[in-house]
Short mmCIF file of C-alpha atoms and ligand atoms in Angstrom, two decimals:
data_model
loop_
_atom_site.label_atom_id
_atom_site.label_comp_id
_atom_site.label_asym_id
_atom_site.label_seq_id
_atom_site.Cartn_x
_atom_site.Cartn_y
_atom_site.Cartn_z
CA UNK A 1001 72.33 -6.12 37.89
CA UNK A 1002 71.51 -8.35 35.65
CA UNK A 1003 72.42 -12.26 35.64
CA UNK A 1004 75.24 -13.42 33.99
CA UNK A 1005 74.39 -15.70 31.04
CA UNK A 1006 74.91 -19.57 30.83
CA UNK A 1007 75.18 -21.48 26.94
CA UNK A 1008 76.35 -24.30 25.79
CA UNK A 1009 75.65 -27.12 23.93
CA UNK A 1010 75.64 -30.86 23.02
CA UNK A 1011 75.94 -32.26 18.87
CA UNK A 1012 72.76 -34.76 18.59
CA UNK A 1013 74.94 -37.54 17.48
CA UNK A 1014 73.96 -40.29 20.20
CA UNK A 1015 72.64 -40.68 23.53
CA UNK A 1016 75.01 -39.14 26.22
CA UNK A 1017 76.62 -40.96 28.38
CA UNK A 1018 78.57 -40.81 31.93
CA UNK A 1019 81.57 -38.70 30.32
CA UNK A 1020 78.89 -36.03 29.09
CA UNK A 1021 77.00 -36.25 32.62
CA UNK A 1022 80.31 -36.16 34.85
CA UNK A 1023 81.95 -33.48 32.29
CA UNK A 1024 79.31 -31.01 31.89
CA UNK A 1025 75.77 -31.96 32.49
CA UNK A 1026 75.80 -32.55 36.22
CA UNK A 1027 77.65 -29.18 36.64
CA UNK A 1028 74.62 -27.76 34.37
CA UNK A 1029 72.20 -28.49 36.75
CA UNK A 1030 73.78 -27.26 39.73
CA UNK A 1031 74.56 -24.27 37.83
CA UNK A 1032 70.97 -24.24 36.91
CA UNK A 1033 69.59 -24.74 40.72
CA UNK A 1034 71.73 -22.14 42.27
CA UNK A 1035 69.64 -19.00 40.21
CA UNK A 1036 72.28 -16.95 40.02
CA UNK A 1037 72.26 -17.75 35.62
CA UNK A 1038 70.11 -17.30 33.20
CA UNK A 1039 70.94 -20.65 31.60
CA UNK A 1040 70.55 -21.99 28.01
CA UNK A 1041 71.21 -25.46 26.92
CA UNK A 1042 70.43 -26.40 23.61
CA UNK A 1043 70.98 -29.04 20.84
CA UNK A 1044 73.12 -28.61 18.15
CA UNK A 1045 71.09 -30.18 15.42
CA UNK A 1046 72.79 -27.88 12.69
CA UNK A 1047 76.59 -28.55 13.67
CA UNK A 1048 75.63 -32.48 13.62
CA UNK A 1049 74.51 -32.26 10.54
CA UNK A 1050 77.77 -30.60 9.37
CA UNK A 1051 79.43 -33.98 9.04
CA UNK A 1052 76.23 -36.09 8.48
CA UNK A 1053 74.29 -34.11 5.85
CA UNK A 1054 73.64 -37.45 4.26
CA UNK A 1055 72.35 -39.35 7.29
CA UNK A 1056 69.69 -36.84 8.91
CA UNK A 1057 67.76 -39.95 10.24
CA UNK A 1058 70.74 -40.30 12.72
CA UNK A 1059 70.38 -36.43 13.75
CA UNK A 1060 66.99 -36.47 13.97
CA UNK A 1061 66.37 -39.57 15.59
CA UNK A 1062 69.52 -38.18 18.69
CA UNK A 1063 67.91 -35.30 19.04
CA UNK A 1064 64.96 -36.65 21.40
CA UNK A 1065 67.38 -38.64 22.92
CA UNK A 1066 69.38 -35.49 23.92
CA UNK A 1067 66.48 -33.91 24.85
CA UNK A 1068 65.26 -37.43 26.98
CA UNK A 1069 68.51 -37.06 28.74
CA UNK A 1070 68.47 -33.63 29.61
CA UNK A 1071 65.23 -33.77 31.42
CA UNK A 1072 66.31 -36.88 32.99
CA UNK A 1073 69.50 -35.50 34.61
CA UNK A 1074 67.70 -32.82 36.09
CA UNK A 1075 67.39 -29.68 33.44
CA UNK A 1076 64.49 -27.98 34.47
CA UNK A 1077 62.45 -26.06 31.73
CA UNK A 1078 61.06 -23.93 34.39
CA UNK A 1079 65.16 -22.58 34.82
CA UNK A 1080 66.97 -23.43 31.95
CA UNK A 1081 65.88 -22.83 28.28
CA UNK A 1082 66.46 -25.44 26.23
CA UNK A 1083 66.48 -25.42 22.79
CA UNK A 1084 67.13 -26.76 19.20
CA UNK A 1085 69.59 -24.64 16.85
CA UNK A 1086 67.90 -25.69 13.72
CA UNK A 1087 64.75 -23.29 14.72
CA UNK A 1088 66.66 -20.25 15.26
CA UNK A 1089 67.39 -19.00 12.10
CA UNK A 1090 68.77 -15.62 13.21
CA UNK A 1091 71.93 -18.18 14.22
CA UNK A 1092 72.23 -19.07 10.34
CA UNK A 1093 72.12 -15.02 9.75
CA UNK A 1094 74.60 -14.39 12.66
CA UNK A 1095 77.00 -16.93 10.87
CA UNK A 1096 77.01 -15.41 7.22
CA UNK A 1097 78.32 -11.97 8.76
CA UNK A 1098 80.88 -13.66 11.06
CA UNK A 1099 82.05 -15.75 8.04
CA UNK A 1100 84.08 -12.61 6.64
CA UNK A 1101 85.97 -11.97 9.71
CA UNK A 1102 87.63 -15.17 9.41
CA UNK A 1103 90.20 -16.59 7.24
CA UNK A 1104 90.07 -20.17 5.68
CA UNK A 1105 93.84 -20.32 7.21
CA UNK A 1106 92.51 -19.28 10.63
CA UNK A 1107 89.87 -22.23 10.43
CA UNK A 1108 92.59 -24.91 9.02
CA UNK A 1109 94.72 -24.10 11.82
CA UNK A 1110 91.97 -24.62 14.29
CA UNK A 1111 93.41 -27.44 16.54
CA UNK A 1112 89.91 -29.02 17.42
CA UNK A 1113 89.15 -29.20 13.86
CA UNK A 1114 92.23 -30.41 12.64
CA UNK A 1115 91.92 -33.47 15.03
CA UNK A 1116 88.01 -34.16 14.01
CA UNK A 1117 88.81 -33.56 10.02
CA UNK A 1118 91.87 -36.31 10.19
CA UNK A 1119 89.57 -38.69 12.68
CA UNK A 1120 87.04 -38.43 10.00
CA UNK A 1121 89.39 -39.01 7.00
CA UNK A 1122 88.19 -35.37 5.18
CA UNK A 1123 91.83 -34.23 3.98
CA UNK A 1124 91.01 -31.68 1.56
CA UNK A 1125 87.34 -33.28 0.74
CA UNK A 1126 85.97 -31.84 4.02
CA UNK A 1127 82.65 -29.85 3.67
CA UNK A 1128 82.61 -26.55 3.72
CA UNK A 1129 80.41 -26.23 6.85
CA UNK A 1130 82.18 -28.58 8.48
CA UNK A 1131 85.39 -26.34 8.25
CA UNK A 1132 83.04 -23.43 9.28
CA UNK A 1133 81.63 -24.92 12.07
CA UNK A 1134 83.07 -22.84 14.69
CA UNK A 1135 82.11 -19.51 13.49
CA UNK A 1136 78.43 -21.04 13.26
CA UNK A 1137 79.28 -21.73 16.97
CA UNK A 1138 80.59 -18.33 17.47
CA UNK A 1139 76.82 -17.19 16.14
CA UNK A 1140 75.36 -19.87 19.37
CA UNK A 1141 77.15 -18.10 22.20
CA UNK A 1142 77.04 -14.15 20.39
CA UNK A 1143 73.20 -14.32 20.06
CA UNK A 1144 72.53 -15.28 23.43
CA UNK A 1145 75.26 -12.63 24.97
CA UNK A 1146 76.76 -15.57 26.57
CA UNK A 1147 79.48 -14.83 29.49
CA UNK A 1148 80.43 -18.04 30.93
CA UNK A 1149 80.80 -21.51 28.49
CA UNK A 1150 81.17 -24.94 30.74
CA UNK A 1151 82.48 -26.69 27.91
CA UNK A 1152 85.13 -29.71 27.88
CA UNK A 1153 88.90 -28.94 27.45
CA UNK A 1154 88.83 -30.00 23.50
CA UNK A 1155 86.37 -27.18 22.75
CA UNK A 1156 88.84 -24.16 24.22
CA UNK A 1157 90.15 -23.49 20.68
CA UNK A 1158 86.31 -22.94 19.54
CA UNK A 1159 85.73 -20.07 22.60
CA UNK A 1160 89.02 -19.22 21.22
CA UNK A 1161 88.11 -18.54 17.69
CA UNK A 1162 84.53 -17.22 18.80
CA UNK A 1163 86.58 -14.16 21.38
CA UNK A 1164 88.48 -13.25 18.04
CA UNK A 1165 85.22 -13.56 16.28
CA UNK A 1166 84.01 -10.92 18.92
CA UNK A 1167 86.99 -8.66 19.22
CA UNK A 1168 87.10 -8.42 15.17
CA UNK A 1169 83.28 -7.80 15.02
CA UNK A 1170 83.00 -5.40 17.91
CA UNK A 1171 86.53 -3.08 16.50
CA UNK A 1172 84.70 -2.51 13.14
CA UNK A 1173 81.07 -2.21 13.60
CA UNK A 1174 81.31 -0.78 17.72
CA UNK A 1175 80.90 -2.44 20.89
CA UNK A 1176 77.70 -5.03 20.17
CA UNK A 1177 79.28 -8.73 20.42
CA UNK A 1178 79.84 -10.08 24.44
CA UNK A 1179 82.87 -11.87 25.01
CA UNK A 1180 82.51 -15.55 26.00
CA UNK A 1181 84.63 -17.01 28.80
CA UNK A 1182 85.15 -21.06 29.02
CA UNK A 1183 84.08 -22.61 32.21
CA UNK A 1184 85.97 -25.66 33.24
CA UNK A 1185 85.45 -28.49 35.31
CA UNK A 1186 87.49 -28.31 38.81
CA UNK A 1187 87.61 -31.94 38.98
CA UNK A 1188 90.52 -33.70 37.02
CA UNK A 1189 88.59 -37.44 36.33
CA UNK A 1190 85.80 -34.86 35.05
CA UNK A 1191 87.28 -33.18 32.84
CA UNK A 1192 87.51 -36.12 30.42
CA UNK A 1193 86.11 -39.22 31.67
CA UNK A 1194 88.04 -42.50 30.06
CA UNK A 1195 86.44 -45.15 28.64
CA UNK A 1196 85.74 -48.30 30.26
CA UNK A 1197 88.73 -49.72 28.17
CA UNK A 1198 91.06 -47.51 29.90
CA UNK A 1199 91.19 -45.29 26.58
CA UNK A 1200 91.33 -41.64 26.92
CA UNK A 1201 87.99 -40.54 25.73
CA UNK A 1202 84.74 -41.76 26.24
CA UNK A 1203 83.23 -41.96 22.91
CA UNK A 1204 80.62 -43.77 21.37
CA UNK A 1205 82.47 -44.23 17.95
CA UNK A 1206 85.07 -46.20 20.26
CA UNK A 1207 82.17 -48.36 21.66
CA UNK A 1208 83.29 -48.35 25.28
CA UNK A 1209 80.70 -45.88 27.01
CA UNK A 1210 78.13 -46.68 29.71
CA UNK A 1211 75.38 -44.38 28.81
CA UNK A 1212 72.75 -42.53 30.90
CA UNK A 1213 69.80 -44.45 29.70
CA UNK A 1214 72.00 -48.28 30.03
CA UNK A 1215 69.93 -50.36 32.11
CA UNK A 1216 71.04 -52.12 35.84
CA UNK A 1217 72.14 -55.34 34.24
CA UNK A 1218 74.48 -53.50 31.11
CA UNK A 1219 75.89 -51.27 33.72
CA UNK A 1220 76.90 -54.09 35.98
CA UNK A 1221 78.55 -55.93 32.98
CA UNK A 1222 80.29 -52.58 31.71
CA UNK A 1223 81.88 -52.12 35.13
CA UNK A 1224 82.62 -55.97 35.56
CA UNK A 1225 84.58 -55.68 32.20
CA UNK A 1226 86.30 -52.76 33.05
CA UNK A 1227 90.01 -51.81 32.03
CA UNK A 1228 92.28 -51.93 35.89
CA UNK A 1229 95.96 -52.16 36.34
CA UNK A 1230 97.27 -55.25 34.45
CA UNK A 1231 99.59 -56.17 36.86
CA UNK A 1232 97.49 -56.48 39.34
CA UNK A 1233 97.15 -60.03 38.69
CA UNK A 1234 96.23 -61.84 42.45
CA UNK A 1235 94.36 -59.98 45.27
CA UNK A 1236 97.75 -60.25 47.18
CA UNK A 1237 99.38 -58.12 44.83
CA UNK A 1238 100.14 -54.52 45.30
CA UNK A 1239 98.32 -52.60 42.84
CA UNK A 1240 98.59 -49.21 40.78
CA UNK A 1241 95.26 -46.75 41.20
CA UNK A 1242 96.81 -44.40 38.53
CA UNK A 1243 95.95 -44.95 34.89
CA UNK A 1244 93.38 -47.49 36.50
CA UNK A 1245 90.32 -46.87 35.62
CA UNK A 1246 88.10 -48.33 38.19
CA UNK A 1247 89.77 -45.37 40.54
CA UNK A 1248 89.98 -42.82 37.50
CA UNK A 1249 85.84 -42.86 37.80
CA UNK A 1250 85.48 -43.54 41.65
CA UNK A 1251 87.49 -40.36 41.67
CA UNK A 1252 84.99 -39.19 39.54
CA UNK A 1253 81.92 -40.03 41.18
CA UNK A 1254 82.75 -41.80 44.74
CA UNK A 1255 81.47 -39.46 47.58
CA UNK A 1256 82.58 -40.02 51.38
CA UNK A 1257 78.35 -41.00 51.59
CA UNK A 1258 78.95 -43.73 49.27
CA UNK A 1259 81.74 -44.89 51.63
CA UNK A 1260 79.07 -44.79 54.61
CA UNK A 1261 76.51 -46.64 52.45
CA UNK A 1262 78.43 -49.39 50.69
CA UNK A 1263 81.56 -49.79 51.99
CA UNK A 1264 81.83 -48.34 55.50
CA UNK A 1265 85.49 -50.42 56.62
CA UNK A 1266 87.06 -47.23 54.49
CA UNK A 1267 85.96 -43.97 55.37
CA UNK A 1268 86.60 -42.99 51.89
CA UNK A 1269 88.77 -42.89 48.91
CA UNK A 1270 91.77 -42.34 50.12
CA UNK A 1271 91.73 -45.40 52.51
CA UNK A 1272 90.29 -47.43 49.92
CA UNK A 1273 93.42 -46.37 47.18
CA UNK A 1274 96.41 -46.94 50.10
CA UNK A 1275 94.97 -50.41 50.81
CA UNK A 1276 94.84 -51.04 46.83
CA UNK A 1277 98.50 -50.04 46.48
CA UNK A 1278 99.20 -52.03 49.41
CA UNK A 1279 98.14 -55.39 48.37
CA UNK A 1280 95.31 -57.40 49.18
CA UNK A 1281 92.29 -55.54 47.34
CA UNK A 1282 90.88 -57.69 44.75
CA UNK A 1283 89.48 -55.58 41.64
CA UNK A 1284 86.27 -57.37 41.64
CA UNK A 1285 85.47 -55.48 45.27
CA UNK A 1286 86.28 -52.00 44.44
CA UNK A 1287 83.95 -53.28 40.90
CA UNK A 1288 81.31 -53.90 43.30
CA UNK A 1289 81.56 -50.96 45.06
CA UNK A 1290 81.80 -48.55 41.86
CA UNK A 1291 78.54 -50.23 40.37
CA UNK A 1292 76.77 -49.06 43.70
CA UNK A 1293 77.91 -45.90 43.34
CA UNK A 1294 76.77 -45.51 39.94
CA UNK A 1295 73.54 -46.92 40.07
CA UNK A 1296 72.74 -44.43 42.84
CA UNK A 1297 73.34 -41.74 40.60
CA UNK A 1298 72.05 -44.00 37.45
CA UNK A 1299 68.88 -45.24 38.85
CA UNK A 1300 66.92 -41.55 39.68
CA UNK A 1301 68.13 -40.51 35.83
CA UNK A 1302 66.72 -43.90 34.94
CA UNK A 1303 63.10 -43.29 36.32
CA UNK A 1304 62.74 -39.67 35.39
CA UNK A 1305 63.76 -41.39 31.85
CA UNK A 1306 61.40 -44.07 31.86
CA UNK A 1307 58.15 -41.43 32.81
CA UNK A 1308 59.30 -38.67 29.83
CA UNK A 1309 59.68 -41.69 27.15
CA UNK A 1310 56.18 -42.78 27.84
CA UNK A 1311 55.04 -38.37 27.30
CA UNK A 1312 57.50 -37.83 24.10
CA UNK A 1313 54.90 -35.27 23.37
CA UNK A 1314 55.84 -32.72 26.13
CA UNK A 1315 59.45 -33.25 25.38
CA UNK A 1316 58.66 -31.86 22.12
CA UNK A 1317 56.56 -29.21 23.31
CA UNK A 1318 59.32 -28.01 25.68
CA UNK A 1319 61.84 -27.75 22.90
CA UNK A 1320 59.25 -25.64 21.13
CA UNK A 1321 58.10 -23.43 23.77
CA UNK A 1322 62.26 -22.83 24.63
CA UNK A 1323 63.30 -22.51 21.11
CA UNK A 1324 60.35 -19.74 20.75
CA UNK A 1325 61.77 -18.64 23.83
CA UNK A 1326 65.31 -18.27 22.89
CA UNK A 1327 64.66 -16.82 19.60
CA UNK A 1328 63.16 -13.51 20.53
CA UNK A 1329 66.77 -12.91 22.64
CA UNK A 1330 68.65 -13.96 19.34
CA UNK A 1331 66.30 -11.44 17.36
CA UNK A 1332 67.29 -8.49 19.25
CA UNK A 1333 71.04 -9.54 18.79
CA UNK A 1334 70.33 -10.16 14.93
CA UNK A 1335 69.07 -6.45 14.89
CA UNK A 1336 71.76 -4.90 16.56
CA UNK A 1337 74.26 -7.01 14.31
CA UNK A 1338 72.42 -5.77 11.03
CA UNK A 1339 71.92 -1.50 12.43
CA UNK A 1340 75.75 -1.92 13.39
CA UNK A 1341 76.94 -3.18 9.69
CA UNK A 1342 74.44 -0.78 8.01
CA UNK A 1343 72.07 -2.83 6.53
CA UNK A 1344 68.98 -1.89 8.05
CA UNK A 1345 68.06 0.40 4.88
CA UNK A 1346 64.29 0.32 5.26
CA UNK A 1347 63.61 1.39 9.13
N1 LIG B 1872 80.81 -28.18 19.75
C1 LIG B 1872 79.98 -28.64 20.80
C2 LIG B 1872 80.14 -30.18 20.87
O1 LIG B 1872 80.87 -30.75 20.13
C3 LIG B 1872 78.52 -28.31 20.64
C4 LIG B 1872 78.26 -26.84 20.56
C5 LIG B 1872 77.71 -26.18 19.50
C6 LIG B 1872 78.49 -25.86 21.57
N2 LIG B 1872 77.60 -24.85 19.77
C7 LIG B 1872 78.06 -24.63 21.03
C8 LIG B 1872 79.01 -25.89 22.87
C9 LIG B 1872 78.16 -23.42 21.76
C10 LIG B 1872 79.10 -24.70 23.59
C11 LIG B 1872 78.68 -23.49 23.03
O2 LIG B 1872 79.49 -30.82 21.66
#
């Protein structure tokens, strides 16, 4: 039988940080290592420029950064193909021919892209492929006869609009279009990391991310600054590991080995959170602790960084050999696409 296909992808808008690698891009890689997938991870170069048409420095500029961070997490060209969506133009095709099976209402009532449109301050003056942006992503999972989309819980109304995409296409033109299925993290603190203020979202526009490529000394200082329980004012007092988000990431990231390593008078979270609420835990400790644990996830990324930034050019060669590779798969979809409407009036 054959595998079960594996998309999704990331907007080249910055580096990515811990929210992106706790959310989705750890869970990629296991995905990726088990072989059960055929996996496809790509940047979204054409949706970023969607709201930066006038800044393609920016997009250009993330986009080896995205692609830095993949291969430093772990993505494996050999198992995953990664690509760019800029050099697929069969996506661009795909999108035209999805665009009239959706209604300008359908898009305004999108809840993802209501959010993003009023964050932005568009109001009416929001570009057109902006607005559109989710049937272009509709085109993304379609072409590649995606099943299974590990996305974050904002982008469920974009698989949303992408199944009616499908169910729309597939009752005119006959069965062609596979429908897509979100995959979601199992792990609450994963699901959407906080910021290091204590803010819901780990975002770069809100400054308060630690990202992948940070260095030992910016990661210490992140963590040392980072948003706890406000009443917890002296060590004595009892504290509140809710809405804290010291614990928020330990529950994140913290494994029982961690406890073992660095702080063996717990034998894991759990003891660690009782003696918090208890009293007597100083924040600066369980600080300590959390920087250990992330800089033994932080410092392996960190190498594998360092040795791809010093061969940029086989970064770009692997985004060309995957973007050739994904391509000939978003052909054959094209083709089906255009004998199903009827245009195929020369073969
Ligand atoms: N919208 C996604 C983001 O904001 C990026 C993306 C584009 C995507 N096309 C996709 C994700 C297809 C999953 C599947 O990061």
């Amino acid at each position: 039988m054959a595998k079960k296909v594996i998309l999704t992808g990331d907007r080249p808008t910055g580096k990515l940080h811990l929210g992106h690698y706790v959310g989705s891009l750890k869970n990629r890689v296991i995905l990726q290592n088990t072989g059960d997938y055929d996996v496809y991870v790509f940047i979204a170069d054409l949706q970023a420029l969607t709201d930066n048409a006038r800044n393609p420095e920016k997009i250009r500029n993330s986009l080896i950064e995205v692609a830095l961070d993949y291969l430093s997490v772990g993505l494996d060209p050999q198992k995953t193909t990664i690509f760019v969506q800029s050099q697929i133009p069969e996506l661009t095709e795909l999108t035209v021919h999805y665009m009239n099976l959706v209604t300008l209402a359908r898009l305004k009532r999108n809840p993802t892209i209501k959010t993003e449109i009023k964050e932005r301050g568009f109001g009416e003056a929001v570009p057109v492929g902006f607005l559109a942006y989710p049937i272009s992503q509709a085109a993304d999972i379609t072409a590649f006869n995606a099943n299974l989309i590990p996305v974050g819980d904002d982008q469920l109304p974009l698989i949303e609009q992408c199944k009616e995409i499908v169910h729309s296409f597939n009752s005119i033109y006959g069965n062609v279009l596979v429908e897509p299925e979100a995959m979601l993290s199992q792990n609450k603190a994963c699901v959407r990391l906080p910021g290091i203020d204590g803010k819901a979202k780990m975002s770069k526009s809100l400054g308060n991310c630690i990202y992948l490529s940070d260095d030992k000394e910016t990661v210490k200082n992140k963590v040392m600054s980072m948003y706890t329980d406000p009443n917890h004012v002296k060590v004595e007092d009892p504290g509140n590991v809710e809405n804290n988000t010291v614990f928020t990431y330990l529950d994140a990231f913290a494994t029982d080995e961690h406890f073992k390593k660095y702080l063996n008078e717990y034998n894991n979270l759990d003891e660690l959170k009782e003696h918090y609420r208890r009293g007597g835990l100083g924040d600066v400790k369980v600080k300590k602790f959390l920087i250990n644990v992330l800089e033994d996830i932080l410092e392996p990324i960190r190498e594998k960084r360092s040795y791809y930034e010093k061969h940029i050019d086989l970064v770009y060669d692997m985004l060309s050999e995957g973007s050739k590779k994904a391509r000939i798969v978003a052909q054959e979809t094209l083709k089906k696409v255009r004998d199903a409407i009827g245009i195929n009036y020369f073969n």
